[in-house]
PDB file of C-alpha atoms in Angstrom:
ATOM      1  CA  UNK A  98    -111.609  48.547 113.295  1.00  0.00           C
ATOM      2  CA  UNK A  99    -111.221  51.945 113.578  1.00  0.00           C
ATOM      3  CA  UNK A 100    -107.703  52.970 112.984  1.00  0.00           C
ATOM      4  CA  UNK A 101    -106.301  54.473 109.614  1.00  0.00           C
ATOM      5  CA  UNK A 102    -104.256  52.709 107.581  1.00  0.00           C
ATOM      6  CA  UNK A 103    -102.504  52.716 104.331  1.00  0.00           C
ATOM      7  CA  UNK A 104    -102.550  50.998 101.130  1.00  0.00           C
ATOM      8  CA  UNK A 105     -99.620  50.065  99.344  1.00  0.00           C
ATOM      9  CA  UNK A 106    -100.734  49.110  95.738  1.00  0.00           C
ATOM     10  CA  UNK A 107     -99.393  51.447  93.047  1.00  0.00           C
ATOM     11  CA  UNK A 108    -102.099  54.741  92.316  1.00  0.00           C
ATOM     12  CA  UNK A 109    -101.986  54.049  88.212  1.00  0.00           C
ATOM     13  CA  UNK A 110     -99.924  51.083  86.561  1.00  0.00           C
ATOM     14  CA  UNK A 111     -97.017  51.704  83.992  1.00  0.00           C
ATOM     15  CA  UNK A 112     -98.380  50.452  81.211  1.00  0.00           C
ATOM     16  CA  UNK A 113     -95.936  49.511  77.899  1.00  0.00           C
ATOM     17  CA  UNK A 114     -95.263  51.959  75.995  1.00  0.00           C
ATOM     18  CA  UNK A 115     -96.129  50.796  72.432  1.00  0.00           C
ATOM     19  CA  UNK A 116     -95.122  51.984  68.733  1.00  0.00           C
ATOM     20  CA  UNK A 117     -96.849  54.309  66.534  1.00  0.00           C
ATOM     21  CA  UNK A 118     -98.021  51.323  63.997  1.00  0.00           C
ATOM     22  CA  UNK A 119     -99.583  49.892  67.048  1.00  0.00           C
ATOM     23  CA  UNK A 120    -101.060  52.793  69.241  1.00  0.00           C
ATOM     24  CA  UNK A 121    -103.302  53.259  65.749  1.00  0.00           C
ATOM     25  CA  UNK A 122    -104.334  49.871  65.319  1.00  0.00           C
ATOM     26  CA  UNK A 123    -105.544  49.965  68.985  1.00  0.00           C
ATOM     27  CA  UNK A 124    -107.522  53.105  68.234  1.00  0.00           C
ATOM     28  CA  UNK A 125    -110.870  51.912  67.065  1.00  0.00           C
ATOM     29  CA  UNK A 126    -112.069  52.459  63.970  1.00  0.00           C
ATOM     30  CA  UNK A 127    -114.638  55.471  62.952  1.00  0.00           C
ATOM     31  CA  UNK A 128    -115.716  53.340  59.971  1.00  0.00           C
ATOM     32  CA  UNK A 129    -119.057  51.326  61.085  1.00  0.00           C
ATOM     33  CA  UNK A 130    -119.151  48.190  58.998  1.00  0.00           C
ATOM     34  CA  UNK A 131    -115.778  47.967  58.068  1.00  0.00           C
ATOM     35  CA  UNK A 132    -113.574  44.813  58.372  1.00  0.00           C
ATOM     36  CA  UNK A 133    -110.509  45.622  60.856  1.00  0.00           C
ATOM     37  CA  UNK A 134    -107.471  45.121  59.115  1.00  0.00           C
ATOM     38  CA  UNK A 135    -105.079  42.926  60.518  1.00  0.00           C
ATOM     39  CA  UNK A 136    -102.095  43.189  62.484  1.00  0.00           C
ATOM     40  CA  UNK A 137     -98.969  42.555  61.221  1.00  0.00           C
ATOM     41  CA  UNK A 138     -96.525  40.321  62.180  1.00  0.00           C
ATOM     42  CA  UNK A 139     -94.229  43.124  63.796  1.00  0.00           C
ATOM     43  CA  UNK A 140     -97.443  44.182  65.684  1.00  0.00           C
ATOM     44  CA  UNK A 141     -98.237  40.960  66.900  1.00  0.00           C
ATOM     45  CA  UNK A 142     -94.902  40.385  68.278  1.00  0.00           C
ATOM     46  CA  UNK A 143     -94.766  43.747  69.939  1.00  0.00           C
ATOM     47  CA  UNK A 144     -98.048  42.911  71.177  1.00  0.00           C
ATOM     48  CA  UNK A 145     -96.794  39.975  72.980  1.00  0.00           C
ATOM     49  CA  UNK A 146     -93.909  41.220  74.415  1.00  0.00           C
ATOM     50  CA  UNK A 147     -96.667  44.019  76.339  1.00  0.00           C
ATOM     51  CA  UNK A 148     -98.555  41.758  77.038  1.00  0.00           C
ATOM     52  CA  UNK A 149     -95.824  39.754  79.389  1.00  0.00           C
ATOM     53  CA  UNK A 150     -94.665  42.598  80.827  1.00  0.00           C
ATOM     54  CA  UNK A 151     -97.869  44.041  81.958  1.00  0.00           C
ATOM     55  CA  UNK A 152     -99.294  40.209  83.125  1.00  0.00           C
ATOM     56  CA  UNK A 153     -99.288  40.702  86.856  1.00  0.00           C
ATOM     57  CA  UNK A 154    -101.573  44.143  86.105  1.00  0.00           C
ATOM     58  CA  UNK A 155    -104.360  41.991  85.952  1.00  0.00           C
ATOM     59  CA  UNK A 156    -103.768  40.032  89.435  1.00  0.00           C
ATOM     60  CA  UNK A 157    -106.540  40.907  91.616  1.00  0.00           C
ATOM     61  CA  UNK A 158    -106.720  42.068  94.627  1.00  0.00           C
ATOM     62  CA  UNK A 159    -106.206  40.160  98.056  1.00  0.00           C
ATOM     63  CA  UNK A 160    -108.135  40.711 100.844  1.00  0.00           C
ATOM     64  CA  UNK A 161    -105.375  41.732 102.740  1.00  0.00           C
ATOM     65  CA  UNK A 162    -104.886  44.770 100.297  1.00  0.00           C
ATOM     66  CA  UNK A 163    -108.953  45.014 100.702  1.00  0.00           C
ATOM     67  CA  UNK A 164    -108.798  45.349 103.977  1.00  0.00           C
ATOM     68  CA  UNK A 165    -105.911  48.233 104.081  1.00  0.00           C
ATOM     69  CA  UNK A 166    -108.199  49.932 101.985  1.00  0.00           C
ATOM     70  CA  UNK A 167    -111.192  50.210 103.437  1.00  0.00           C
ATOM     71  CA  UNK A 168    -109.330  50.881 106.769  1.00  0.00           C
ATOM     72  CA  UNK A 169    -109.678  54.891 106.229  1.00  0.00           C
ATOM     73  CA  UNK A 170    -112.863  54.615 104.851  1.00  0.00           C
ATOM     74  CA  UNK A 171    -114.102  52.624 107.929  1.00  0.00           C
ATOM     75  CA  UNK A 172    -112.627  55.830 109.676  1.00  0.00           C
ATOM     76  CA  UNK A 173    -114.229  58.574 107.870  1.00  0.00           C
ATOM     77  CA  UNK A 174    -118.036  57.579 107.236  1.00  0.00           C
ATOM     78  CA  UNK A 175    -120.777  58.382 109.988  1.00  0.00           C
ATOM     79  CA  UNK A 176    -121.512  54.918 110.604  1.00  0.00           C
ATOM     80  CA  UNK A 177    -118.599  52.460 110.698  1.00  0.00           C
ATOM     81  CA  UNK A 178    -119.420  48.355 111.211  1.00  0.00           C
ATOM     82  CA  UNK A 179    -118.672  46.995 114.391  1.00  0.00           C
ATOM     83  CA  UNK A 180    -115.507  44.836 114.653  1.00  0.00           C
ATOM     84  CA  UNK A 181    -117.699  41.545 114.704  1.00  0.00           C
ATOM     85  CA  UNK A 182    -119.776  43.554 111.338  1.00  0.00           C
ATOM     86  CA  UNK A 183    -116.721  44.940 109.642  1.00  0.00           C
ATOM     87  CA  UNK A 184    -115.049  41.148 108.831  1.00  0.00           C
ATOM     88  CA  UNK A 185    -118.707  39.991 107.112  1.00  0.00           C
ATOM     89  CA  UNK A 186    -119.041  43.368 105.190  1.00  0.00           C
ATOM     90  CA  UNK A 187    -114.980  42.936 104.378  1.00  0.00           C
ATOM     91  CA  UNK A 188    -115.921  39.732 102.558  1.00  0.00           C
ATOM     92  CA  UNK A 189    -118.562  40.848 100.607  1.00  0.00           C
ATOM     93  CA  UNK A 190    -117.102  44.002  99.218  1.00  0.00           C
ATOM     94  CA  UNK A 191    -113.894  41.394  98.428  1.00  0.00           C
ATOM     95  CA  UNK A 192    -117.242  39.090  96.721  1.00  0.00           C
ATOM     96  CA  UNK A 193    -117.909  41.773  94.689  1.00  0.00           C
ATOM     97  CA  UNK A 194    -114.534  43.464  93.446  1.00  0.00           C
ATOM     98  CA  UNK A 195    -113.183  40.052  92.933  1.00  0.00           C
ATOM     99  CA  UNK A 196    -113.071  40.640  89.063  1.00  0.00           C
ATOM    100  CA  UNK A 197    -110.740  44.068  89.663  1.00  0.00           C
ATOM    101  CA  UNK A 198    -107.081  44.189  89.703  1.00  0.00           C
ATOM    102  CA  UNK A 199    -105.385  44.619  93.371  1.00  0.00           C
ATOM    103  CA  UNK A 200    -103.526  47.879  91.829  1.00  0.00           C
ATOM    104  CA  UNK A 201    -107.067  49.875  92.056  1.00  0.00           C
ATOM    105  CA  UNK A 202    -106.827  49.894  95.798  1.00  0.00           C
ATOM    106  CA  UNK A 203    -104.613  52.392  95.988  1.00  0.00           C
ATOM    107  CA  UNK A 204    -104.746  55.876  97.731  1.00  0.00           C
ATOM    108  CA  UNK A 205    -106.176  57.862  94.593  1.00  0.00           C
ATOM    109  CA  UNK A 206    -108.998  55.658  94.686  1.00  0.00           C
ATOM    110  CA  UNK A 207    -108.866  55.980  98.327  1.00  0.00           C
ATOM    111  CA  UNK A 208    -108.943  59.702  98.840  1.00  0.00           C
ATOM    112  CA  UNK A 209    -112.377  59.905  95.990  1.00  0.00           C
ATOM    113  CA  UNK A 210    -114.193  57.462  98.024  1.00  0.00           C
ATOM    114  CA  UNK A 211    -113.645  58.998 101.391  1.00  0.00           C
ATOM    115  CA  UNK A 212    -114.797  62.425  99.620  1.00  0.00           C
ATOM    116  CA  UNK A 213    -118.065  60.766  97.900  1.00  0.00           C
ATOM    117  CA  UNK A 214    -119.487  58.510 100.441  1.00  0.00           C
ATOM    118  CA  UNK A 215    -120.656  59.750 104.240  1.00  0.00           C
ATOM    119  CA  UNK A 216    -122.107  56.842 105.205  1.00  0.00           C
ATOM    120  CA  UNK A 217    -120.791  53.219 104.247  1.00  0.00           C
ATOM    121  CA  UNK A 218    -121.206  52.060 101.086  1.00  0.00           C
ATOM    122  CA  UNK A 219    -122.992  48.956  99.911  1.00  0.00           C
ATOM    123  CA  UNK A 220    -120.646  46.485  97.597  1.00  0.00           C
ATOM    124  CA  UNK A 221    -122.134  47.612  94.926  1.00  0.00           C
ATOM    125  CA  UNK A 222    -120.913  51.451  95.187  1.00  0.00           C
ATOM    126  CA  UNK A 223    -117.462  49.814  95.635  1.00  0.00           C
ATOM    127  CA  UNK A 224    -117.211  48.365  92.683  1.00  0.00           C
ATOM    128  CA  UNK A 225    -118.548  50.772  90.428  1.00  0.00           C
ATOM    129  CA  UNK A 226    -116.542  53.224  91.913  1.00  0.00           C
ATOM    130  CA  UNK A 227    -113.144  51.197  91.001  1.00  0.00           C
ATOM    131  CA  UNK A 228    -114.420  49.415  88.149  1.00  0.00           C
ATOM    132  CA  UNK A 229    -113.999  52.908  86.822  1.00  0.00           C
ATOM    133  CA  UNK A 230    -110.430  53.290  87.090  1.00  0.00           C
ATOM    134  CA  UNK A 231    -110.132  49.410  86.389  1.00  0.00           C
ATOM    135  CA  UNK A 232    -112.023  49.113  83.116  1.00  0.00           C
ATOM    136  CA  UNK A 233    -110.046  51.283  80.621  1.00  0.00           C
ATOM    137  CA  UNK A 234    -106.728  49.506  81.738  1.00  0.00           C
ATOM    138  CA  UNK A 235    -108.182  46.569  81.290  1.00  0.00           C
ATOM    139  CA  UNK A 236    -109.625  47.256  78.110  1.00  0.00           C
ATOM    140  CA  UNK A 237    -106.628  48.035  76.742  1.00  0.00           C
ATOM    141  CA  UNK A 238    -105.377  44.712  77.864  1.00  0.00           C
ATOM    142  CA  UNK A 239    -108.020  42.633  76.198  1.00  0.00           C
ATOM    143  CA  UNK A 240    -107.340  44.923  73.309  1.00  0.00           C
ATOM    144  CA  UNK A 241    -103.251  43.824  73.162  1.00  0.00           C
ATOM    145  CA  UNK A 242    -104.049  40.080  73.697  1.00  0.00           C
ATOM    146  CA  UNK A 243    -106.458  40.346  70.969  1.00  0.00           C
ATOM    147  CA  UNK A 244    -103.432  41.428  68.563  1.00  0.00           C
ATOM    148  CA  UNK A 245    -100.844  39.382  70.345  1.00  0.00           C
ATOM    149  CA  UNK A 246    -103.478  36.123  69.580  1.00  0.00           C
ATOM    150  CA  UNK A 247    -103.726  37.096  65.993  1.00  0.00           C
ATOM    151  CA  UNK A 248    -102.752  34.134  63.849  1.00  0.00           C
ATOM    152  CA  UNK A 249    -102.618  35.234  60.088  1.00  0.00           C
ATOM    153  CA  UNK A 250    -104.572  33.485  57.287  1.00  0.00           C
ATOM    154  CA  UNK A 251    -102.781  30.676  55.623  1.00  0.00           C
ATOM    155  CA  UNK A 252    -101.635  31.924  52.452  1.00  0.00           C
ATOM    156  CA  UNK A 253    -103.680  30.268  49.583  1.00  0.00           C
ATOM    157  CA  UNK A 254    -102.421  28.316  47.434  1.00  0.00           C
ATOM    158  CA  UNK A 255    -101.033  29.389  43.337  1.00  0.00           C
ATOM    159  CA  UNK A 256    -103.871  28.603  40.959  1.00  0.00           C
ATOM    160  CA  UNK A 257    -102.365  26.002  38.681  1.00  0.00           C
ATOM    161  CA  UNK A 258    -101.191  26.847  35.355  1.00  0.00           C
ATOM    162  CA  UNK A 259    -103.792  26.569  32.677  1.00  0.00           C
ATOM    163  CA  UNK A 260    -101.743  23.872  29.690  1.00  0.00           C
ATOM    164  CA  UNK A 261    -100.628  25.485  26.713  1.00  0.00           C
ATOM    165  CA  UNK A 262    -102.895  24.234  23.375  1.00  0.00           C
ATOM    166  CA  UNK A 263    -101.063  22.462  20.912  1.00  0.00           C
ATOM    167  CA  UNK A 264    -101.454  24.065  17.170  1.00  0.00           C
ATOM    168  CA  UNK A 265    -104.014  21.443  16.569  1.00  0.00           C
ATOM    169  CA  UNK A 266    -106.159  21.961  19.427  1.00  0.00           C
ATOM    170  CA  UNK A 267    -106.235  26.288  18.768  1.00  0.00           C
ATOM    171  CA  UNK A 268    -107.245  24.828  15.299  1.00  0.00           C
ATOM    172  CA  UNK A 269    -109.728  22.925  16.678  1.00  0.00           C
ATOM    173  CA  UNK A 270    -111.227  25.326  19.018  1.00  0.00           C
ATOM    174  CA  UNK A 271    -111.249  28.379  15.855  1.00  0.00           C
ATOM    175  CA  UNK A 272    -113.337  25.137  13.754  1.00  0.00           C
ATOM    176  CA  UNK A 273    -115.616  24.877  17.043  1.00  0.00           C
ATOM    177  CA  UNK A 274    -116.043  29.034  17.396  1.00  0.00           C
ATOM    178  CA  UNK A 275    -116.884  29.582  13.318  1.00  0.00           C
ATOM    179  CA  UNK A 276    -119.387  26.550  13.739  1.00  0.00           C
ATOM    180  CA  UNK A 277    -121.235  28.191  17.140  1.00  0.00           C
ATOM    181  CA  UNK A 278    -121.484  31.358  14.793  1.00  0.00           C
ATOM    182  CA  UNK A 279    -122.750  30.538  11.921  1.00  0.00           C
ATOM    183  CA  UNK A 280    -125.475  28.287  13.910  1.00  0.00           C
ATOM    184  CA  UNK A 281    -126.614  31.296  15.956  1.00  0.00           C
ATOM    185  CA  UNK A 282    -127.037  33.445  12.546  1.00  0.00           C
ATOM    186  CA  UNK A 283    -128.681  30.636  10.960  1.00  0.00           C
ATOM    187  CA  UNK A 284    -130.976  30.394  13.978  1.00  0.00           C
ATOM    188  CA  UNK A 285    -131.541  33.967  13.968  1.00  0.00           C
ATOM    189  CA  UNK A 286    -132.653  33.726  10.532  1.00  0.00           C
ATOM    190  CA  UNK A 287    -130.065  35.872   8.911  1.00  0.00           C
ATOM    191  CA  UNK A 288    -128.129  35.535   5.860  1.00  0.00           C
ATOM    192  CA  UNK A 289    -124.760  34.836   6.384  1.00  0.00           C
ATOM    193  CA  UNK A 290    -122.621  37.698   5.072  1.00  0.00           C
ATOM    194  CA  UNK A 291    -121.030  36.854   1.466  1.00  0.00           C
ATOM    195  CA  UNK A 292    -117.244  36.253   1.363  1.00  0.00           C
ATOM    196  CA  UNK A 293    -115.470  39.217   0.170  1.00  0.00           C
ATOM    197  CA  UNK A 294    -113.488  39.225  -2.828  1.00  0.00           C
ATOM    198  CA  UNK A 295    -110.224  40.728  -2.925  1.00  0.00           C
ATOM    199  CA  UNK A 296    -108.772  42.013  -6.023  1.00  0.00           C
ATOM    200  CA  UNK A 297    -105.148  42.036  -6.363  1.00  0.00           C
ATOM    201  CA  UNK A 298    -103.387  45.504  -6.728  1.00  0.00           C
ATOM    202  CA  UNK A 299    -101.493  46.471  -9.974  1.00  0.00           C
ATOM    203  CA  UNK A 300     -98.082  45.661  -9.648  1.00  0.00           C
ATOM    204  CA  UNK A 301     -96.674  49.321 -10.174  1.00  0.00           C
ATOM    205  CA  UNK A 302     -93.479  49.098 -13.201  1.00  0.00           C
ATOM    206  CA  UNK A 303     -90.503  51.540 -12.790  1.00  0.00           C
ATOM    207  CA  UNK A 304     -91.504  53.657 -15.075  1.00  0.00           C
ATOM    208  CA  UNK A 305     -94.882  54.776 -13.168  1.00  0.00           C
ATOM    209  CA  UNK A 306     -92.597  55.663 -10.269  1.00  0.00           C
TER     210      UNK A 306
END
């Protein structure tokens, strides 16, 4: 297999274009130890909507698409399989990318290998070479379905009302207080202070005014 042929996935996908709120909870966080803060519901449901739309971005690749692919490489390296060795090697490149979306086959991806490898590659150099144009896409993926899978803390419930004392229990709980006291001064071995006396004032007459 010798001739050249095109590929027709798409170079980069169009990935949603997201809010502001959203584009900075995405951004990870410079603070090591810190607990992420959660999404809110607006972000989750944004989060969901992206994440339908850009589904199909994470269909892989067929080995048709494969195949178109490697069809100019085949072309351009000093030592191309034979058409009986080109079908086996074709399956285990399509082995090893089989976790990468179909969209990195594209010409971009195309053109860098052609211009990096002379000689053809092992499966291996295929798949690191994609998984780098796969993996931040995809990571940003993972990222949105965290957020769109967010389910919020159920809100706990109102501590109940602590009962209002009747007079007689406040009286009973000042009775209770003046006892603990005096106990820990008696067990302290100190006098308990002596009751103050209070002297009335003179009642003033209208003449001392």
């Amino acid at each position: 297999m010798n001739e050249i042929t095109t590929t027709r996935a798409a170079a980069i996908p169009a990935l949603p274009k997201l809010s502001r709120d959203l584009e900075l909870h995405l951004m990870p966080s410079s603070w090591d130890g810190m607990a992420p803060v959660p999404p809110t519901p607006a972000m989750v449901e944004e989060a969901r909507g992206a994440v339908m739309a850009s589904w199909a971005l994470r269909d892989p690749g067929t080995r048709e698409t494969i195949r178109e692919w490697l069809g100019p490489i085949n072309a351009a390296v000093r030592n191309p399989p034979t058409p009986t060795g080109f079908p086996v090697r074709l399956n285990a490149i399509a082995l090893a990318c089989a976790d990468l979306p179909g969209w990195v086959f594209n010409a971009d991806t195309q053109r860098e290998a052609i211009r990096a490898w002379q000689f053809w590659p092992a499966a291996a150099d295929v798949h690191a070479l994609l998984d780098a144009h796969a993996a931040p896409v995809l990571a940003r993926l993972d990222a949105l379905q965290a957020v769109a899978s967010h389910v919020a803390a159920p809100t706990p419930p109102p501590a109940p009302a602590e009962p209002e004392l009747t007079p007689e229990q406040r009286a009973e709980t000042a009775r209770r207080m003046r006892r603990g006291w005096r106990e820990t001064i008696a067990n302290a071995g100190l006098a308990l202070p002596a009751p103050r006396s209070v002297r009335a004032a003179p009642a003033l007459s209208r003449a001392t005014l």
